[in-house]
Amino acid sequence: MKSGALPVILTGDCISVLAVIAGTRRYFRNVSLIYMDRDADLNVPATTPSGCVDGMVISQVIGRGAPELVRFWGEPPLVREPDVALFGFERLDKPEEQYLVASPLRRHPSLEVSTVGAAAAARLALERVHAAKHEFILHFDVDVINSDEFPWTNFPGAGGLSLGEVRDALRVFVSQTNLAALVVAGYNPDIDTDGQGAQKLIDLLAEVVSTRLETSSAAAEVATDPASTSSAPLAPTSETAPAALPPAASSDVESDRGAPEDLPGPSEPDATPS
């Protein structure tokens, strides 16, 4: 983080994202979260049907979960609700549905992502969590991919996003200069005996990260070319390049009214020495 590199964290359980957010906030005052997951993970100890801590991750992030996990960070919440986007989810328990009725959490269910297009939905999610103002963390649980294409996870299921849709969304997210960290969760090597899932996941990550490197290289070339300052900016050459965001999809048009006021100004590195 201090060197300006992009940390990529490979983890089994989604709960690890709490540590990633806390670590990132040592350097940046405000942090947003894009949460790509088949589940909303909005249960709390009193409502969880399974007792699985990974089903409570977003509750911990926004400060309403188990006290032991909410309070380990000195200034809860880790991320404000209007700065969290649930992306690609489709499995909700009843208490989670009830909580979402009045919550300012940004919601982009899998049906919306497939309907408007994964790249367009990704750009909309970035706009709605104010990712242009400050850094954001991308959490990618591989169970968001439909089980026909990626069954190597503890919680596979029918439906979900296609591998192509996930790739298109990841390209948009990872190409953003304000991406502070990428968390990849949910892959289980114990059920991938021939390594086919590992190879597919590595290929996916290599492809989307290469998009970021290409974008960064192109920006650097423009910045160092004196002639570029007098020419018009180039138009994006693909759908995955940064572009203007589309209007909000009809399935996700809740207003920001009633949400806390935005924290002032863009994020700044924390001056506290590590």
XYZ file of N, CA and C in Angstrom:
822
model
N 0.826 -1.208 0.000
C 0.000 0.000 0.000
C 0.861 1.260 0.000
N 1.896 1.260 0.830
C 2.772 2.429 0.929
C 3.533 2.679 -0.364
N 3.829 1.622 -1.110
C 4.603 1.770 -2.331
C 3.740 2.139 -3.534
N 2.435 2.130 -3.357
C 1.546 2.412 -4.470
C 1.200 1.191 -5.299
N 1.608 0.013 -4.843
C 1.275 -1.221 -5.549
C -0.176 -1.608 -5.284
N -0.684 -2.571 -6.036
C -2.028 -3.092 -5.821
C -1.925 -4.416 -5.082
N -2.274 -4.472 -3.805
C -2.269 -5.746 -3.089
C -3.374 -6.661 -3.623
N -3.029 -7.912 -3.872
C -4.004 -8.929 -4.255
C -3.979 -10.001 -3.174
N -5.097 -10.163 -2.480
C -5.174 -11.064 -1.330
C -5.996 -12.274 -1.725
N -5.392 -13.459 -1.646
C -6.095 -14.712 -1.920
C -6.459 -15.341 -0.586
N -7.751 -15.565 -0.364
C -8.197 -16.030 0.943
C -9.312 -17.051 0.789
N -9.488 -17.859 1.808
C -10.571 -18.833 1.771
C -11.899 -18.205 2.142
N -11.915 -17.441 3.219
C -13.173 -16.952 3.781
C -13.350 -15.455 3.584
N -14.608 -15.066 3.339
C -14.926 -13.664 3.059
C -14.635 -12.744 4.237
N -14.635 -13.277 5.446
C -14.438 -12.444 6.625
C -13.080 -11.748 6.596
N -12.142 -12.263 5.794
C -10.814 -11.652 5.697
C -10.861 -10.219 5.187
N -11.938 -9.861 4.498
C -12.015 -8.509 3.941
C -12.020 -7.454 5.049
N -12.449 -7.818 6.257
C -12.412 -6.859 7.365
C -10.982 -6.386 7.624
N -10.040 -7.323 7.624
C -8.646 -6.965 7.866
C -8.091 -6.131 6.722
N -8.502 -6.441 5.498
C -8.025 -5.683 4.342
C -8.520 -4.241 4.414
N -9.783 -4.064 4.772
C -10.332 -2.706 4.895
C -9.607 -1.948 6.010
N -9.426 -2.604 7.154
C -8.757 -1.946 8.277
C -7.332 -1.555 7.907
N -6.616 -2.441 7.197
C -5.263 -2.116 6.779
C -5.230 -0.953 5.801
N -6.185 -0.936 4.878
C -6.244 0.148 3.897
C -6.543 1.477 4.572
N -7.377 1.447 5.587
C -7.744 2.686 6.270
C -6.608 3.250 7.132
N -5.531 2.530 7.281
C -4.347 3.110 7.920
C -3.747 4.192 7.035
N -4.015 4.116 5.731
C -3.408 5.047 4.780
C -4.414 5.992 4.134
N -5.690 5.614 4.146
C -6.714 6.439 3.499
C -7.891 6.632 4.451
N -8.327 7.880 4.562
C -9.381 8.224 5.512
C -10.709 7.587 5.127
N -11.068 7.668 3.853
C -12.349 7.156 3.378
C -12.114 6.006 2.400
N -12.831 4.927 2.583
C -12.692 3.760 1.726
C -14.081 3.235 1.378
N -14.295 2.922 0.097
C -15.535 2.298 -0.352
C -15.302 0.809 -0.564
N -16.399 0.068 -0.767
C -16.300 -1.378 -0.937
C -17.239 -1.844 -2.038
N -16.683 -2.541 -3.030
C -17.484 -3.267 -4.018
C -17.449 -4.730 -3.596
N -18.611 -5.311 -3.339
C -18.701 -6.661 -2.772
C -19.357 -7.596 -3.783
N -18.520 -8.272 -4.582
C -19.013 -9.224 -5.573
C -19.178 -10.584 -4.896
N -20.420 -10.988 -4.686
C -20.680 -12.211 -3.928
C -22.084 -12.692 -4.258
N -22.268 -14.007 -4.281
C -23.616 -14.557 -4.522
C -24.550 -14.231 -3.353
N -23.978 -14.016 -2.158
C -24.763 -13.744 -0.955
C -24.556 -12.307 -0.501
N -25.571 -11.765 0.177
C -25.459 -10.396 0.696
C -24.672 -10.334 1.996
N -24.605 -11.460 2.737
C -23.831 -11.543 3.984
C -24.237 -10.464 4.975
N -25.562 -10.335 5.149
C -26.113 -9.299 6.026
C -26.737 -9.856 7.300
N -26.483 -11.114 7.594
C -27.000 -11.659 8.843
C -26.216 -11.120 10.033
N -26.803 -11.271 11.215
C -26.147 -10.940 12.477
C -26.303 -12.161 13.380
N -25.575 -12.234 14.492
C -25.669 -13.430 15.334
C -27.101 -13.808 15.729
N -27.965 -12.829 15.877
C -29.336 -13.119 16.309
C -30.225 -13.647 15.183
N -29.805 -13.467 13.930
C -30.670 -13.857 12.816
C -30.093 -14.956 11.941
N -28.813 -15.257 12.072
C -28.192 -16.200 11.151
C -28.800 -17.596 11.253
N -29.182 -18.209 10.141
C -29.716 -19.572 10.176
C -28.613 -20.622 10.260
N -27.380 -20.251 9.938
C -26.289 -21.225 9.868
C -25.240 -21.050 10.954
N -25.132 -19.848 11.509
C -24.064 -19.556 12.452
C -22.731 -19.289 11.786
N -22.715 -19.247 10.454
C -21.477 -19.042 9.698
C -21.081 -17.567 9.735
N -19.878 -17.284 10.194
C -19.439 -15.898 10.314
C -19.335 -15.232 8.942
N -19.090 -16.022 7.898
C -18.990 -15.427 6.562
C -20.334 -14.927 6.049
N -21.420 -15.358 6.658
C -22.730 -14.834 6.291
C -23.058 -13.519 6.975
N -22.109 -12.972 7.728
C -22.330 -11.726 8.473
C -21.334 -10.633 8.083
N -20.575 -10.833 7.017
C -19.444 -9.950 6.713
C -19.868 -8.494 6.539
N -20.871 -8.253 5.722
C -21.271 -6.866 5.472
C -21.834 -6.228 6.739
N -22.512 -7.012 7.558
C -22.982 -6.475 8.841
C -21.810 -5.997 9.686
N -20.711 -6.756 9.694
C -19.538 -6.318 10.457
C -18.954 -5.044 9.849
N -18.910 -4.987 8.518
C -18.320 -3.834 7.836
C -19.069 -2.547 8.172
N -20.401 -2.631 8.203
C -21.194 -1.420 8.418
C -21.519 -1.164 9.885
N -20.985 -2.007 10.781
C -21.076 -1.720 12.208
C -22.284 -2.251 12.931
N -22.946 -3.293 12.389
C -24.131 -3.797 13.078
C -24.036 -5.281 13.401
N -22.870 -5.877 13.280
C -22.719 -7.313 13.492
C -22.254 -7.647 14.890
N -21.494 -8.736 14.995
C -20.982 -9.192 16.287
C -20.044 -8.146 16.876
N -20.242 -7.766 18.129
C -19.410 -6.715 18.735
C -17.920 -7.005 18.661
N -17.536 -8.278 18.800
C -16.106 -8.611 18.788
C -15.453 -8.233 17.467
N -16.216 -8.302 16.377
C -15.663 -7.989 15.065
C -15.918 -6.540 14.662
N -16.966 -5.947 15.190
C -17.254 -4.542 14.879
C -16.275 -3.626 15.599
N -15.940 -3.963 16.825
C -15.171 -3.048 17.675
C -13.667 -3.194 17.552
N -13.193 -4.196 16.818
C -11.741 -4.314 16.729
C -11.139 -3.141 15.969
N -11.979 -2.473 15.148
C -11.554 -1.238 14.511
C -12.041 -0.084 15.371
N -11.174 0.840 15.699
C -11.494 1.852 16.699
C -12.598 2.811 16.329
N -12.895 2.965 15.037
C -13.887 3.952 14.619
C -14.912 3.307 13.683
N -15.775 2.446 14.226
C -16.770 1.831 13.348
C -17.733 2.891 12.808
N -18.285 2.683 11.620
C -18.109 1.492 10.792
C -16.827 1.545 9.963
N -16.412 0.377 9.502
C -15.269 0.335 8.596
C -15.592 1.066 7.296
N -16.810 0.866 6.785
C -17.274 1.549 5.571
C -18.724 1.961 5.793
N -19.075 3.197 5.433
C -20.454 3.655 5.552
C -21.346 2.901 4.563
N -22.587 2.708 4.930
C -23.505 1.964 4.068
C -23.628 2.543 2.659
N -23.740 3.867 2.477
C -23.844 4.371 1.102
C -22.593 4.158 0.262
N -21.497 3.743 0.895
C -20.253 3.507 0.171
C -19.970 2.022 -0.035
N -20.998 1.187 0.170
C -20.888 -0.261 -0.058
C -21.857 -0.657 -1.162
N -21.362 -1.393 -2.163
C -22.221 -1.907 -3.231
C -22.194 -3.429 -3.216
N -23.380 -4.033 -3.083
C -23.526 -5.479 -3.237
C -23.706 -5.752 -4.725
N -22.826 -6.545 -5.303
C -22.794 -6.710 -6.751
C -22.901 -8.189 -7.117
N -23.958 -8.536 -7.859
C -24.130 -9.899 -8.349
C -24.798 -10.850 -7.376
N -25.388 -10.340 -6.305
C -25.992 -11.228 -5.308
C -27.357 -11.723 -5.779
N -27.764 -12.877 -5.255
C -29.099 -13.391 -5.547
C -29.666 -14.271 -4.431
N -28.866 -14.561 -3.405
C -29.348 -15.383 -2.291
C -29.529 -14.496 -1.068
N -30.750 -14.386 -0.605
C -31.064 -13.556 0.558
C -31.906 -14.351 1.544
N -31.527 -14.296 2.824
C -32.385 -14.820 3.878
C -33.440 -13.767 4.206
N -34.518 -14.187 4.823
C -35.621 -13.262 5.131
C -35.165 -12.064 5.950
N -34.374 -12.244 7.020
C -33.922 -11.064 7.774
C -33.089 -10.110 6.915
N -32.333 -10.643 5.969
C -31.553 -9.781 5.092
C -32.470 -8.970 4.182
N -33.502 -9.604 3.649
C -34.466 -8.887 2.818
C -35.112 -7.748 3.605
N -35.475 -8.038 4.845
C -36.135 -7.026 5.674
C -35.189 -5.856 5.952
N -33.923 -6.154 6.191
C -32.980 -5.072 6.470
C -32.777 -4.187 5.245
N -32.740 -4.777 4.077
C -32.473 -4.017 2.859
C -33.600 -3.055 2.491
N -34.785 -3.262 3.027
C -35.911 -2.389 2.697
C -35.580 -0.928 2.990
N -34.935 -0.667 4.116
C -34.657 0.714 4.510
C -33.177 1.063 4.486
N -32.333 0.163 4.008
C -30.895 0.399 4.045
C -30.431 1.205 2.837
N -29.456 2.118 3.014
C -28.878 2.846 1.881
C -27.771 2.079 1.164
N -27.569 0.805 1.519
C -26.604 -0.008 0.790
C -26.941 -0.006 -0.698
N -25.931 0.095 -1.538
C -26.131 0.063 -2.989
C -26.330 -1.384 -3.428
N -27.313 -1.626 -4.273
C -27.675 -2.996 -4.610
C -27.691 -3.200 -6.118
N -26.933 -4.200 -6.573
C -26.888 -4.567 -7.985
C -27.006 -6.089 -8.071
N -28.235 -6.617 -7.987
C -28.423 -8.068 -8.009
C -28.018 -8.666 -9.348
N -27.840 -9.969 -9.366
C -27.344 -10.642 -10.571
C -28.269 -10.427 -11.758
N -29.576 -10.373 -11.520
C -30.516 -10.161 -12.620
C -30.283 -8.804 -13.269
N -30.058 -7.776 -12.471
C -29.777 -6.446 -13.025
C -28.466 -6.434 -13.802
N -27.433 -7.067 -13.242
C -26.134 -7.100 -13.903
C -26.250 -7.749 -15.274
N -27.008 -8.862 -15.344
C -27.176 -9.553 -16.618
C -28.038 -8.757 -17.587
N -28.988 -7.997 -17.054
C -29.919 -7.255 -17.908
C -29.268 -6.029 -18.539
N -28.580 -5.236 -17.736
C -27.992 -3.997 -18.267
C -26.596 -4.210 -18.838
N -26.005 -5.364 -18.551
C -24.643 -5.636 -18.983
C -23.676 -5.468 -17.832
N -22.760 -6.414 -17.705
C -21.870 -6.419 -16.546
C -20.978 -5.182 -16.481
N -20.446 -4.750 -17.624
C -19.564 -3.579 -17.618
C -20.333 -2.317 -17.241
N -21.535 -2.160 -17.797
C -22.345 -0.984 -17.473
C -22.748 -0.993 -16.005
N -23.130 -2.164 -15.485
C -23.501 -2.269 -14.071
C -22.307 -1.962 -13.175
N -21.118 -2.380 -13.591
C -19.916 -2.108 -12.800
C -19.637 -0.610 -12.730
N -19.779 0.083 -13.843
C -19.558 1.530 -13.840
C -20.576 2.238 -12.955
N -21.809 1.775 -13.001
C -22.850 2.366 -12.166
C -22.539 2.144 -10.685
N -22.094 0.938 -10.344
C -21.750 0.647 -8.953
C -20.617 1.553 -8.472
N -19.628 1.769 -9.304
C -18.518 2.655 -8.935
C -19.006 4.069 -8.668
N -19.887 4.562 -9.520
C -20.417 5.904 -9.332
C -21.202 6.003 -8.032
N -21.960 4.987 -7.723
C -22.871 5.065 -6.584
C -22.175 4.906 -5.246
N -20.968 4.326 -5.229
C -20.219 4.258 -3.973
C -19.138 5.341 -3.916
N -19.242 6.321 -4.823
C -18.347 7.479 -4.798
C -16.884 7.086 -4.978
N -16.639 6.092 -5.838
C -15.273 5.599 -6.028
C -14.373 6.623 -6.704
N -14.941 7.619 -7.347
C -14.112 8.663 -7.953
C -13.557 9.620 -6.900
N -14.180 9.652 -5.730
C -13.750 10.568 -4.669
C -12.638 9.988 -3.804
N -12.682 8.681 -3.599
C -11.698 8.082 -2.713
C -11.462 6.624 -3.083
N -10.520 6.012 -2.417
C -10.134 4.646 -2.751
C -11.256 3.655 -2.449
N -11.225 2.534 -3.169
C -12.185 1.479 -2.892
C -11.486 0.130 -2.905
N -12.109 -0.820 -2.206
C -11.631 -2.200 -2.157
C -12.604 -3.058 -2.952
N -12.070 -3.980 -3.717
C -12.882 -4.913 -4.481
C -12.785 -6.286 -3.844
N -13.932 -6.795 -3.382
C -14.009 -8.150 -2.839
C -14.677 -9.031 -3.883
N -14.019 -10.104 -4.297
C -14.518 -10.996 -5.330
C -14.582 -12.418 -4.783
N -15.806 -12.873 -4.468
C -16.028 -14.255 -4.045
C -16.362 -15.067 -5.288
N -15.593 -16.119 -5.548
C -15.770 -16.877 -6.785
C -17.116 -17.582 -6.864
N -17.864 -17.671 -5.758
C -19.182 -18.316 -5.854
C -20.204 -17.443 -6.575
N -19.819 -16.203 -6.936
C -20.705 -15.363 -7.737
C -20.819 -15.908 -9.168
N -19.846 -16.745 -9.571
C -19.882 -17.382 -10.892
C -20.793 -18.603 -10.828
N -21.601 -18.820 -11.862
C -22.510 -19.969 -11.828
C -21.721 -21.270 -11.731
N -22.319 -22.255 -11.049
C -21.604 -23.484 -10.724
C -21.314 -24.351 -11.944
N -22.006 -24.125 -13.059
C -21.678 -24.875 -14.274
C -20.283 -24.523 -14.776
N -19.856 -23.282 -14.558
C -18.560 -22.834 -15.044
C -17.492 -22.807 -13.954
N -17.924 -22.702 -12.680
C -16.940 -22.679 -11.603
C -17.543 -23.335 -10.351
N -17.421 -24.670 -10.243
C -17.998 -25.371 -9.093
C -17.054 -25.521 -7.907
N -15.813 -24.999 -8.004
C -14.780 -25.271 -7.000
C -14.872 -24.302 -5.819
N -16.008 -24.295 -5.177
C -16.249 -23.422 -4.024
C -17.181 -24.134 -3.061
N -17.172 -23.734 -1.803
C -18.000 -24.415 -0.803
C -19.480 -24.112 -0.936
N -19.809 -23.028 -1.642
C -21.220 -22.636 -1.737
C -21.617 -22.387 -3.188
N -21.506 -23.419 -4.058
C -21.928 -23.243 -5.450
C -23.446 -23.191 -5.536
N -23.955 -22.834 -6.693
C -25.399 -22.805 -6.869
C -25.764 -22.539 -8.307
N -26.974 -22.955 -8.661
C -27.472 -22.679 -10.007
C -27.710 -21.179 -10.157
N -27.734 -20.717 -11.404
C -27.930 -19.297 -11.638
C -26.627 -18.547 -11.422
N -26.748 -17.298 -11.002
C -25.551 -16.487 -10.812
C -25.073 -15.894 -12.117
N -23.919 -15.272 -12.076
C -23.349 -14.626 -13.250
C -22.502 -15.618 -14.042
N -22.451 -15.419 -15.335
C -21.581 -16.241 -16.161
C -20.135 -15.809 -15.957
N -19.213 -16.671 -16.340
C -17.803 -16.326 -16.231
C -17.488 -15.098 -17.086
N -18.106 -14.998 -18.252
C -17.889 -13.837 -19.112
C -18.378 -12.553 -18.469
N -19.537 -12.599 -17.797
C -20.057 -11.409 -17.126
C -19.148 -10.991 -15.976
N -18.659 -11.963 -15.224
C -17.742 -11.657 -14.129
C -16.455 -11.040 -14.674
N -15.959 -11.584 -15.773
C -14.741 -11.038 -16.392
C -14.953 -9.582 -16.817
N -16.091 -9.291 -17.449
C -16.360 -7.926 -17.905
C -16.442 -6.945 -16.735
N -17.103 -7.368 -15.650
C -17.203 -6.489 -14.477
C -15.839 -6.282 -13.834
N -15.071 -7.363 -13.694
C -13.754 -7.248 -13.072
C -12.833 -6.336 -13.873
N -12.907 -6.395 -15.182
C -12.070 -5.517 -16.012
C -12.331 -4.051 -15.689
N -13.595 -3.700 -15.535
C -13.942 -2.315 -15.223
C -13.432 -1.952 -13.830
N -13.704 -2.806 -12.855
C -13.304 -2.501 -11.482
C -11.775 -2.395 -11.348
N -11.069 -3.369 -11.907
C -9.623 -3.435 -11.699
C -8.884 -2.344 -12.470
N -9.476 -1.836 -13.527
C -8.808 -0.791 -14.311
C -8.870 0.588 -13.657
N -9.633 0.733 -12.580
C -9.753 2.034 -11.916
C -8.496 2.364 -11.119
N -8.031 3.592 -11.263
C -6.812 3.994 -10.560
C -7.010 4.059 -9.055
N -8.254 4.219 -8.598
C -8.529 4.329 -7.160
C -8.733 2.976 -6.484
N -8.534 1.881 -7.205
C -8.632 0.565 -6.567
C -7.450 0.394 -5.625
N -7.751 0.200 -4.330
C -6.688 0.115 -3.327
C -6.260 -1.316 -3.047
N -7.174 -2.284 -3.177
C -6.835 -3.681 -2.894
C -7.870 -4.586 -3.537
N -7.444 -5.782 -3.912
C -8.317 -6.793 -4.504
C -8.279 -8.039 -3.635
N -9.443 -8.466 -3.151
C -9.564 -9.663 -2.320
C -10.282 -10.735 -3.132
N -9.658 -11.894 -3.263
C -10.259 -13.025 -3.981
C -10.546 -14.117 -2.964
N -11.819 -14.482 -2.816
C -12.215 -15.411 -1.757
C -13.042 -16.568 -2.330
N -13.102 -17.638 -1.553
C -14.069 -18.696 -1.813
C -13.578 -19.890 -2.598
N -12.407 -19.812 -3.223
C -11.906 -20.976 -3.963
C -11.440 -22.043 -2.982
N -11.841 -23.296 -3.223
C -11.473 -24.395 -2.334
C -10.635 -25.421 -3.102
N -9.315 -25.453 -2.893
C -8.466 -26.382 -3.638
C -8.722 -27.848 -3.295
N -9.333 -28.120 -2.134
C -9.575 -29.513 -1.749
C -10.563 -30.218 -2.676
N -11.421 -29.442 -3.350
C -12.378 -30.058 -4.268
C -11.988 -29.832 -5.724
N -10.771 -29.391 -5.921
C -10.246 -29.146 -7.276
C -9.057 -30.087 -7.476
N -9.348 -31.375 -7.570
C -8.296 -32.390 -7.533
C -7.335 -32.325 -8.714
N -7.814 -31.894 -9.865
C -6.933 -31.850 -11.035
C -6.409 -30.449 -11.342
N -6.734 -29.471 -10.482
C -6.234 -28.118 -10.664
C -6.911 -27.331 -11.764
N -8.006 -27.856 -12.298
C -8.692 -27.159 -13.391
C -9.253 -25.820 -12.930
N -9.830 -25.797 -11.723
C -10.385 -24.555 -11.193
C -9.309 -23.522 -10.918
N -8.167 -23.980 -10.380
C -7.066 -23.062 -10.106
C -6.583 -22.411 -11.396
N -6.451 -23.205 -12.459
C -5.988 -22.659 -13.720
C -6.974 -21.642 -14.277
N -8.267 -21.957 -14.153
C -9.284 -21.035 -14.658
C -9.256 -19.725 -13.873
N -9.062 -19.811 -12.563
C -9.028 -18.615 -11.726
C -7.773 -17.785 -12.012
N -6.638 -18.455 -12.160
C -5.399 -17.734 -12.478
C -5.517 -17.019 -13.822
N -6.070 -17.715 -14.812
C -6.239 -17.098 -16.131
C -7.142 -15.866 -16.055
N -8.215 -15.979 -15.267
C -9.140 -14.853 -15.114
C -8.441 -13.660 -14.479
N -7.723 -13.906 -13.387
C -7.055 -12.811 -12.681
C -5.958 -12.185 -13.533
N -5.204 -13.029 -14.239
C -4.142 -12.500 -15.099
C -4.725 -11.604 -16.186
N -5.863 -12.016 -16.724
C -6.479 -11.234 -17.795
C -6.960 -9.879 -17.301
N -7.635 -9.857 -16.151
C -8.195 -8.582 -15.690
C -7.101 -7.657 -15.153
N -6.071 -8.218 -14.534
C -4.981 -7.369 -14.049
C -4.186 -6.810 -15.221
N -4.056 -7.592 -16.302
C -3.347 -7.074 -17.477
C -4.080 -5.877 -18.066
N -5.415 -5.864 -17.951
C -6.193 -4.703 -18.395
C -5.773 -3.463 -17.617
N -5.548 -3.618 -16.319
C -5.112 -2.489 -15.487
C -3.732 -2.013 -15.919
N -2.834 -2.954 -16.182
C -1.481 -2.581 -16.585
C -1.484 -1.857 -17.927
N -2.316 -2.324 -18.849
C -2.405 -1.679 -20.156
C -2.957 -0.264 -20.025
N -3.984 -0.106 -19.173
C -4.571 1.213 -18.954
C -3.554 2.167 -18.333
N -2.792 1.662 -17.360
C -1.788 2.490 -16.694
C -0.679 2.880 -17.660
N -0.263 1.940 -18.504
C 0.802 2.224 -19.467
C 0.360 3.273 -20.481
N -0.896 3.141 -20.940
C -1.405 4.113 -21.905
C -1.483 5.500 -21.288
N -1.920 5.577 -20.023
C -2.006 6.873 -19.344
C -0.626 7.487 -19.164
N 0.364 6.636 -18.852
C 1.722 7.139 -18.661
C 2.298 7.674 -19.968
N 2.008 6.996 -21.075
C 2.497 7.444 -22.373
C 1.910 8.799 -22.750
N 0.615 8.961 -22.474
C -0.039 10.234 -22.770
C 0.563 11.344 -21.915
N 0.835 11.035 -20.647
C 1.366 12.044 -19.726
C 2.770 12.492 -20.108
N 3.550 11.596 -20.713
C 4.935 11.937 -21.047
C 5.109 12.422 -22.475
N 4.030 12.421 -23.269
C 4.100 12.855 -24.661
C 3.691 14.324 -24.738
N 4.610 15.238 -25.016
C 4.264 16.677 -25.066
C 3.163 16.967 -26.070
N 3.139 16.231 -27.177
C 2.136 16.498 -28.212
C 0.740 16.146 -27.742
N 0.654 15.254 -26.737
C -0.671 14.806 -26.310
C -1.437 15.903 -25.601
N -0.738 16.900 -25.054
C -1.426 17.945 -24.310
C -2.263 18.836 -25.208
N -1.933 18.873 -26.509
C -2.680 19.737 -27.410
C -3.691 18.987 -28.246
N -3.744 17.671 -28.068
C -4.688 16.864 -28.846
C -5.872 16.478 -28.001
N -6.944 16.124 -28.671
C -8.159 15.718 -27.954
C -7.934 14.361 -27.327
N -8.578 14.088 -26.172
C -8.402 12.789 -25.525
C -8.957 11.676 -26.410
N -8.285 10.535 -26.332
C -8.729 9.396 -27.122
C -9.987 8.796 -26.533
N -10.858 8.336 -27.401
C -12.072 7.660 -26.936
C -11.713 6.265 -26.469
N -12.425 5.720 -25.491
C -12.153 4.350 -25.043
C -12.265 3.391 -26.218
N -11.363 2.418 -26.270
C -11.339 1.484 -27.390
C -12.105 0.203 -27.122
N -12.595 0.018 -25.917
C -13.370 -1.179 -25.634
C -14.355 -0.884 -24.539
N -15.292 -1.812 -24.363
C -16.314 -1.610 -23.344
C -15.709 -1.591 -21.960
N -14.558 -2.214 -21.798
C -13.975 -2.308 -20.465
C -13.145 -1.106 -20.087
N -12.914 -0.193 -21.022
C -12.172 1.013 -20.680
C -13.055 1.940 -19.869
N -12.465 2.794 -19.004
C -13.277 3.734 -18.234
C -14.132 4.581 -19.164
N -15.389 4.755 -18.802
C -16.321 5.494 -19.658
C -17.372 6.147 -18.798
N -18.166 7.011 -19.442
C -19.241 7.672 -18.711
C -20.230 6.639 -18.220
N -20.754 6.861 -17.035
C -21.668 5.906 -16.441
C -23.072 6.083 -16.993
N -23.808 4.969 -17.169
C -25.169 5.056 -17.687
C -26.133 5.490 -16.605
N -27.359 5.858 -16.982
C -28.364 6.172 -15.976
C -28.638 4.968 -15.098
N -29.152 5.213 -13.904
C -29.434 4.125 -12.976
C -30.446 3.171 -13.574
N -30.204 1.857 -13.364
C -31.143 0.856 -13.857
C -32.427 0.907 -13.051
N -33.538 0.553 -13.696
C -34.840 0.684 -13.048
C -34.977 -0.219 -11.848
N -34.180 -1.302 -11.793
C -34.294 -2.220 -10.676
C -33.526 -1.750 -9.462
N -32.800 -0.644 -9.564
C -31.958 -0.206 -8.450
C -31.898 1.306 -8.429
N -33.019 1.936 -8.135
C -33.085 3.387 -8.244
C -33.391 4.053 -6.917
N -33.081 3.360 -5.805
C -33.344 3.997 -4.525
C -32.508 5.253 -4.394
N -33.056 6.278 -3.781
C -32.366 7.562 -3.699
C -31.429 7.574 -2.512
N -30.572 8.585 -2.478
C -29.650 8.739 -1.358
C -30.298 9.484 -0.201
N -31.568 9.860 -0.346
C -32.228 10.639 0.684
C -32.245 9.858 1.988
N -31.867 10.526 3.051
C -31.859 9.882 4.351
C -30.518 9.240 4.685
N -29.613 9.140 3.701
C -28.291 8.578 3.960
C -27.417 9.636 4.620
N -26.408 9.197 5.374
C -25.497 10.181 5.991
C -24.842 11.044 4.935
N -24.482 12.258 5.308
C -23.816 13.158 4.371
C -22.458 12.597 3.999
N -22.041 12.876 2.759
C -20.729 12.406 2.310
C -19.647 13.008 3.197
N -18.633 12.220 3.473
C -17.490 12.756 4.195
C -16.782 13.753 3.300
N -16.260 14.825 3.822
C -15.725 15.901 2.970
C -14.454 15.486 2.271
N -14.371 15.910 0.998
C -13.118 15.852 0.269
C -12.695 14.461 -0.119
N -11.775 14.358 -1.076
C -11.225 13.077 -1.455
C -10.352 12.508 -0.356
N -10.118 11.202 -0.433
C -9.343 10.563 0.613
C -7.903 11.014 0.548
N -7.266 11.033 1.698
C -5.885 11.450 1.769
C -5.113 10.400 2.572
N -3.850 10.184 2.233
C -3.059 9.250 3.031
C -3.014 9.683 4.490
N -3.123 8.708 5.362
C -3.029 8.960 6.788
C -1.578 9.307 7.132
N -1.412 10.410 7.852
C -0.050 10.852 8.189
C 0.572 10.046 9.309
N -0.235 9.195 9.986
C 0.286 8.426 11.113
C 1.329 7.445 10.644
N 2.516 7.447 11.153
C 3.551 6.489 10.702
C 3.178 5.082 11.077
N 3.521 4.126 10.209
C 3.231 2.723 10.502
C 4.349 2.122 11.322
